[in-house]
Amino acid sequence: MFSVTCVAPVNIALIKYWGKRHEELILPVNDSISMTLSTDELCAKTTVTASESFERNRMWLNGEEVPFEEGSRLQRCLKEVHRLAVASGSQKVPPTWKLHIASVNNFPTAAGLASSAAGYACLVYSLSRLYDIPLSEELTTVARQGSGSACRSLYGGFVQWHRGALDDGSDSVARQIAPSDHWPNMHVLILVVNDARKKTASTRGMQQAVKTSQLIKHRVDQVVPDRITRLREAIASHDFQAFAEITMKDSNQFHAVALDTYPPCVYMNDVSHRIVSFVHDYNDRMGSYHAAYTFDAGPNACLYVLAEHVPHLLSAILKVFPNDLADGDTYLRGLPIPKVQDAESSKLDSLDVHAKNAFRYIIHTKVGEGPRELRADNSLLINGLPLE
Ligand code: DP6
């Protein structure tokens, strides 16, 4: 019997992936760029066990068994990993041995975060450790076939998923732009919004967008290529002003495409729109961009903010979006946030209250590293080597 356990991070897109040019291979219509979040606050954790005595492949997600069907994304990832294992000559685990896979997310599904990205990245990374396959661009093409955005969670820091041009998808790979220590003070506040509406799943939403939206064509041809170049430059030169503007504009355009889809897909809610106006108002008062929002296919906001500005931004959020839970132990989660000095809070005096009890909680996290293996004693391994 062989067993490995790995953790993999969540990533949040700064330039969104939205729309496929091939449904099965999951090939995107445009490049995207994301930032990987620290696994200390949010991660998927997967244990894969291979045994000669297992009769069939089985998988459990957050404790519940899920079907392991022929033709599923799960099955496709496993087949692809087997192919890579054969190609690399790895003989550690016989490919005929069946697997038991157990995966959990350390964050509530209610947080509406990119759990499929972390989950598939963790699955593929764990399989690669089990079969002794090195982390490579080719491995990202496997994760991509689980869930498109998962390919970006195989690396830490800032990552670009290249659309690629080939029909077989072999050049549609994720590559790291900069590691997590390139911009270590890049932090994130995730505002988890109260919302019970059922939304169109990303896979379906983007299918409909490609079919019906005219705006998506303009986005893909005229807008994204230039944004990719400019965001790469902003990251390379630690230019938060350019970073913030591109990120906010791209989030807005993605939601404009969702609304231009017919019938429309509505992901943001009233609170999300209030967060957008709050961030613009706040940045105006500060005289430059101190925070940048982005929204995925749901109402929750991710606010990018440099570490030194987190306490001040949080005071403003607590003033504009007061919450009865704010004094409790579970409202502010993740990295601790120091209180602001009174002198610094004067710029907040005239901010108006937008909405009460609008969030379930707030998570404070930062840029982080890619997946890693956990040993039985829980010490970390990076690409198979123990961390000193
Ligand atoms: C809005 O990767 O979940 O988060 O490839 O169909 O599984 P599938 O979609 P998925 O879509 C993510 C969309 C997004 C933007 C992004 O992460 O780039």
Coordinates of C-alpha atoms in Angstrom, one line a residue, residues 10-346:
V10 CA -6.9 28.6 -3.7
N11 CA -6.1 31.1 -6.5
I12 CA -8.1 34.2 -7.3
A13 CA -8.0 35.6 -10.9
L14 CA -7.0 39.1 -11.5
I15 CA -7.7 38.8 -15.2
K16 CA -10.6 36.3 -15.5
Y17 CA -10.9 33.1 -17.4
W18 CA -14.4 33.1 -18.9
G19 CA -15.3 31.0 -21.9
K20 CA -13.9 27.8 -23.5
R21 CA -12.8 27.0 -27.0
H22 CA -12.9 23.3 -26.3
E23 CA -15.3 21.9 -23.7
E24 CA -13.7 18.5 -22.9
L25 CA -10.1 19.5 -23.0
I26 CA -11.0 22.7 -21.1
L27 CA -9.2 25.1 -23.4
P28 CA -10.0 28.8 -22.7
V29 CA -10.8 31.6 -25.1
N30 CA -8.3 33.9 -23.4
D31 CA -5.2 34.0 -21.2
S32 CA -5.8 34.7 -17.5
I33 CA -3.6 35.8 -14.5
S34 CA -4.2 34.9 -10.9
M35 CA -2.7 35.3 -7.5
T36 CA -2.3 32.2 -5.3
L37 CA -3.5 32.6 -1.7
S38 CA -1.6 31.2 1.4
T39 CA -2.6 27.7 2.4
D40 CA -2.4 28.8 6.0
E41 CA -5.9 30.2 5.8
L42 CA -7.5 28.4 2.8
C43 CA -6.6 25.1 1.2
A44 CA -7.7 21.7 -0.1
K45 CA -6.1 18.7 1.5
T46 CA -6.2 15.3 -0.3
T47 CA -5.0 11.8 0.7
V48 CA -4.6 9.3 -2.1
T49 CA -4.0 5.7 -1.1
A50 CA -3.2 2.9 -3.7
S51 CA -3.6 -0.7 -2.7
E52 CA -3.5 -4.0 -4.5
S53 CA -6.5 -5.1 -2.4
F54 CA -8.8 -2.2 -3.4
E55 CA -11.5 -3.4 -5.8
R56 CA -12.4 -0.1 -7.4
N57 CA -11.5 3.6 -7.4
R58 CA -13.5 5.6 -4.9
M59 CA -13.5 9.2 -3.9
W60 CA -14.9 11.2 -0.9
L61 CA -15.3 14.9 -0.9
N62 CA -15.7 16.6 2.5
G63 CA -16.6 13.2 4.0
E64 CA -19.3 12.3 1.3
E65 CA -18.6 9.7 -1.4
V66 CA -18.8 11.1 -4.9
P67 CA -19.3 9.0 -8.1
F68 CA -16.1 8.0 -10.0
E69 CA -17.7 7.7 -13.4
E70 CA -16.2 6.8 -16.7
G71 CA -15.8 9.9 -18.8
S72 CA -15.9 12.3 -15.7
R73 CA -13.4 15.0 -15.2
L74 CA -12.0 13.0 -12.3
Q75 CA -11.5 9.9 -14.4
R76 CA -9.9 12.0 -17.1
C77 CA -7.3 13.5 -14.7
L78 CA -6.5 10.0 -13.4
K79 CA -6.0 8.7 -17.0
E80 CA -3.7 11.6 -17.9
V81 CA -1.6 11.1 -14.7
H82 CA -1.2 7.4 -15.6
R83 CA -0.1 8.4 -19.1
L84 CA 2.5 10.8 -17.6
A85 CA 3.7 8.1 -15.2
V86 CA 4.2 5.6 -18.1
A87 CA 6.0 8.3 -20.1
S88 CA 8.3 9.2 -17.3
G89 CA 9.2 5.5 -16.6
S90 CA 7.9 5.8 -13.0
Q91 CA 7.4 2.3 -11.5
K92 CA 6.7 3.3 -7.9
V93 CA 3.0 2.3 -7.9
P94 CA 1.6 -0.2 -10.4
P95 CA -1.1 1.6 -12.5
T96 CA -3.4 -1.3 -12.1
W97 CA -3.8 -0.7 -8.3
K98 CA -7.0 1.0 -7.5
L99 CA -7.2 4.2 -5.5
H100 CA -9.1 5.6 -2.5
I101 CA -9.1 9.4 -2.6
A102 CA -10.3 11.6 0.3
S103 CA -10.4 15.4 -0.1
V104 CA -11.4 18.1 2.3
N105 CA -11.5 21.9 2.1
N106 CA -10.5 23.8 5.2
F107 CA -13.0 26.6 4.3
P108 CA -16.8 26.3 4.4
T109 CA -18.4 25.8 1.0
A110 CA -20.6 28.8 2.1
A111 CA -17.6 31.0 1.5
G112 CA -18.3 30.4 -2.2
L113 CA -14.6 30.4 -3.0
A114 CA -12.8 28.7 -5.8
S115 CA -13.0 25.2 -4.2
S116 CA -12.9 23.3 -7.5
A117 CA -9.5 25.0 -8.4
A118 CA -7.9 24.0 -5.1
G119 CA -9.6 20.6 -5.1
Y120 CA -8.5 19.5 -8.6
A121 CA -5.0 21.0 -8.1
C122 CA -4.7 19.0 -4.9
L123 CA -5.9 15.8 -6.6
V124 CA -3.5 16.1 -9.5
Y125 CA -0.6 17.1 -7.3
S126 CA -1.2 14.2 -4.9
L127 CA -1.4 11.8 -7.8
S128 CA 1.9 13.2 -9.2
R129 CA 3.6 12.6 -5.8
L130 CA 2.1 9.1 -5.6
Y131 CA 3.4 8.1 -9.0
D132 CA 6.6 10.1 -8.6
I133 CA 6.1 12.5 -11.5
P134 CA 7.8 15.8 -11.3
L135 CA 5.8 19.1 -11.3
S136 CA 5.9 20.3 -14.9
E137 CA 4.0 22.4 -17.4
E138 CA 2.5 19.2 -18.6
L139 CA 1.1 18.5 -15.2
T140 CA -0.8 21.8 -15.4
T141 CA -2.6 20.5 -18.6
V142 CA -3.9 17.6 -16.5
A143 CA -5.2 19.9 -13.7
R144 CA -6.8 22.1 -16.3
Q145 CA -8.9 19.1 -17.4
G146 CA -10.3 18.8 -13.9
S147 CA -11.3 22.5 -13.7
G148 CA -9.8 25.2 -15.9
S149 CA -8.8 27.5 -13.0
A150 CA -7.1 24.5 -11.2
C151 CA -4.0 24.7 -13.4
R152 CA -3.1 28.0 -11.9
S153 CA -3.2 26.5 -8.3
L154 CA -0.2 24.3 -9.1
Y155 CA 2.1 27.3 -8.6
G156 CA 2.5 29.9 -5.8
G157 CA 2.7 33.7 -6.3
F158 CA 1.4 35.1 -9.6
V159 CA 0.5 32.7 -12.4
Q160 CA -0.5 33.0 -16.0
W161 CA -2.6 30.4 -17.8
H162 CA -1.8 30.6 -21.5
R163 CA -4.7 30.1 -23.8
G164 CA -2.5 28.2 -26.3
A165 CA -3.1 27.8 -30.0
L166 CA -2.9 24.0 -30.6
D167 CA -6.0 21.9 -31.0
D168 CA -4.7 19.2 -28.6
G169 CA -4.2 21.8 -25.8
S170 CA -0.6 20.8 -25.1
D171 CA 0.4 24.5 -25.2
S172 CA -2.5 25.6 -22.9
V173 CA -0.4 25.6 -19.8
A174 CA 0.0 27.6 -16.5
R175 CA 3.4 29.2 -15.8
Q176 CA 4.5 31.2 -12.8
I177 CA 5.1 34.9 -13.4
A178 CA 6.6 35.6 -10.0
P179 CA 7.0 33.6 -6.8
S180 CA 5.2 34.4 -3.6
D181 CA 8.2 36.2 -2.1
H182 CA 8.3 38.7 -5.0
W183 CA 5.5 40.8 -3.5
P184 CA 5.2 39.4 0.1
N185 CA 3.2 42.3 1.4
M186 CA 0.3 41.7 -1.1
H187 CA -2.6 40.8 1.2
V188 CA -6.3 40.0 0.6
L189 CA -9.5 40.6 2.6
I190 CA -12.3 38.3 1.5
L191 CA -15.7 39.7 2.4
V192 CA -18.0 36.7 2.6
V193 CA -21.4 38.1 1.7
N194 CA -24.8 36.8 3.0
D195 CA -26.6 35.4 0.0
A196 CA -28.9 32.4 -0.5
R197 CA -29.7 32.7 -4.2
K198 CA -28.9 29.9 -6.6
K199 CA -26.5 31.0 -9.3
T200 CA -25.6 29.5 -12.7
A201 CA -22.5 27.3 -12.2
S202 CA -19.3 28.7 -13.9
T203 CA -19.2 25.9 -16.5
R204 CA -22.7 26.6 -17.7
G205 CA -22.4 30.4 -17.4
M206 CA -19.4 30.5 -19.6
Q207 CA -20.9 28.1 -22.2
Q208 CA -23.8 30.5 -22.6
A209 CA -21.6 33.5 -22.7
V210 CA -19.6 32.1 -25.7
K211 CA -22.8 31.2 -27.4
T212 CA -24.7 34.5 -26.9
S213 CA -22.5 37.4 -25.8
Q214 CA -21.2 39.8 -28.4
L215 CA -19.2 41.6 -25.7
I216 CA -17.1 38.5 -25.0
K217 CA -15.7 38.6 -28.5
H218 CA -14.5 42.2 -28.0
R219 CA -13.1 41.2 -24.6
V220 CA -11.1 38.3 -26.0
D221 CA -9.8 40.1 -29.1
Q222 CA -9.4 43.7 -28.1
V223 CA -9.1 43.9 -24.3
V224 CA -7.5 40.9 -22.6
P225 CA -4.2 40.7 -24.5
D226 CA -3.2 44.3 -23.6
R227 CA -4.3 43.8 -20.0
I228 CA -2.2 40.7 -19.7
T229 CA 0.9 42.6 -20.8
R230 CA 0.2 45.6 -18.5
L231 CA -0.6 43.4 -15.5
R232 CA 2.6 41.4 -15.9
E233 CA 4.5 44.7 -16.0
A234 CA 2.6 46.0 -12.9
I235 CA 3.5 42.8 -11.0
A236 CA 7.1 42.9 -12.1
S237 CA 7.5 46.5 -10.9
H238 CA 5.4 46.2 -7.8
D239 CA 3.1 48.9 -9.2
F240 CA 0.0 48.7 -7.0
Q241 CA -1.7 51.6 -8.8
A242 CA -1.7 49.8 -12.2
F243 CA -2.3 46.5 -10.6
A244 CA -5.5 47.8 -8.8
E245 CA -6.9 49.5 -11.9
I246 CA -6.5 46.5 -14.2
T247 CA -7.9 44.1 -11.6
M248 CA -11.0 46.2 -10.9
K249 CA -11.7 46.9 -14.6
D250 CA -11.3 43.2 -15.5
S251 CA -13.7 42.1 -12.7
N252 CA -16.2 44.7 -14.0
Q253 CA -15.9 43.5 -17.6
F254 CA -16.3 39.9 -16.6
H255 CA -19.6 40.7 -14.9
A256 CA -20.6 42.9 -17.9
V257 CA -20.1 39.8 -20.1
A258 CA -22.2 37.7 -17.6
L259 CA -25.0 40.3 -18.0
D260 CA -24.5 40.4 -21.8
T261 CA -25.2 36.6 -21.8
Y262 CA -28.7 35.7 -22.8
P263 CA -30.5 34.9 -20.5
P264 CA -28.2 37.0 -18.3
C265 CA -26.1 35.5 -15.5
V266 CA -26.2 37.7 -12.4
Y267 CA -23.4 36.9 -9.9
M268 CA -23.0 40.1 -7.9
N269 CA -25.8 41.2 -5.6
D270 CA -26.7 44.5 -4.0
V271 CA -24.1 44.2 -1.3
S272 CA -21.4 43.4 -3.9
H273 CA -22.3 46.7 -5.8
R274 CA -22.1 48.6 -2.5
I275 CA -18.6 47.2 -1.9
V276 CA -17.6 48.5 -5.4
S277 CA -18.8 52.0 -4.6
F278 CA -17.3 51.9 -1.1
V279 CA -13.8 50.9 -2.6
H280 CA -13.9 53.7 -5.1
D281 CA -15.0 56.2 -2.5
Y282 CA -12.3 55.0 -0.1
N283 CA -9.6 55.2 -2.7
D284 CA -10.7 58.8 -3.6
R285 CA -10.4 59.8 0.0
M286 CA -6.9 58.2 0.3
G287 CA -5.8 60.1 -2.9
S288 CA -4.6 56.9 -4.6
Y289 CA -5.6 53.2 -4.9
H290 CA -5.2 51.6 -1.5
A291 CA -7.6 48.7 -2.3
A292 CA -8.7 46.8 -5.4
Y293 CA -11.8 44.5 -5.6
T294 CA -12.5 41.5 -7.7
F295 CA -15.6 39.2 -7.8
D296 CA -15.8 35.7 -9.2
A297 CA -19.0 33.9 -10.1
G298 CA -20.7 34.9 -6.8
P299 CA -21.3 37.9 -4.6
N300 CA -18.2 37.7 -2.4
A301 CA -15.5 40.3 -2.7
C302 CA -11.7 39.8 -2.7
L303 CA -10.0 43.0 -1.8
Y304 CA -6.3 43.2 -2.7
V305 CA -4.5 45.6 -0.3
L306 CA -0.9 46.1 0.7
A307 CA -0.1 44.8 4.3
E308 CA 0.6 48.3 5.6
H309 CA -2.9 49.5 4.6
V310 CA -4.9 46.5 5.9
P311 CA -5.7 48.0 9.4
H312 CA -7.0 51.3 8.0
L313 CA -9.0 49.6 5.3
L314 CA -10.6 47.2 7.8
S315 CA -11.6 50.1 10.1
A316 CA -13.3 51.7 7.1
I317 CA -15.1 48.5 6.2
L318 CA -16.3 48.0 9.8
K319 CA -17.6 51.6 9.8
V320 CA -19.4 51.4 6.4
F321 CA -20.6 47.8 6.9
P322 CA -21.2 47.5 10.6
N323 CA -21.9 44.0 11.9
D324 CA -23.4 42.7 15.1
L325 CA -21.0 39.8 14.9
A326 CA -17.9 42.1 14.6
D327 CA -17.0 41.8 18.3
G328 CA -17.2 38.0 18.3
D329 CA -14.3 35.6 17.9
T330 CA -15.2 34.3 14.5
Y331 CA -16.0 37.4 12.4
L332 CA -12.4 38.3 11.6
R333 CA -10.6 35.1 10.5
G334 CA -7.1 34.4 9.3
L335 CA -4.1 36.7 9.9
P336 CA -4.5 39.0 12.9
I337 CA -5.0 42.8 12.1
P338 CA -3.6 45.5 14.4
K339 CA -6.0 48.3 15.5
V340 CA -5.5 51.7 13.7
Q341 CA -4.3 54.7 15.6
D342 CA -6.9 57.5 16.2
A343 CA -4.9 60.0 14.1
E344 CA -5.0 57.8 11.1
S345 CA -8.8 57.1 11.3
S346 CA -9.8 60.8 10.9

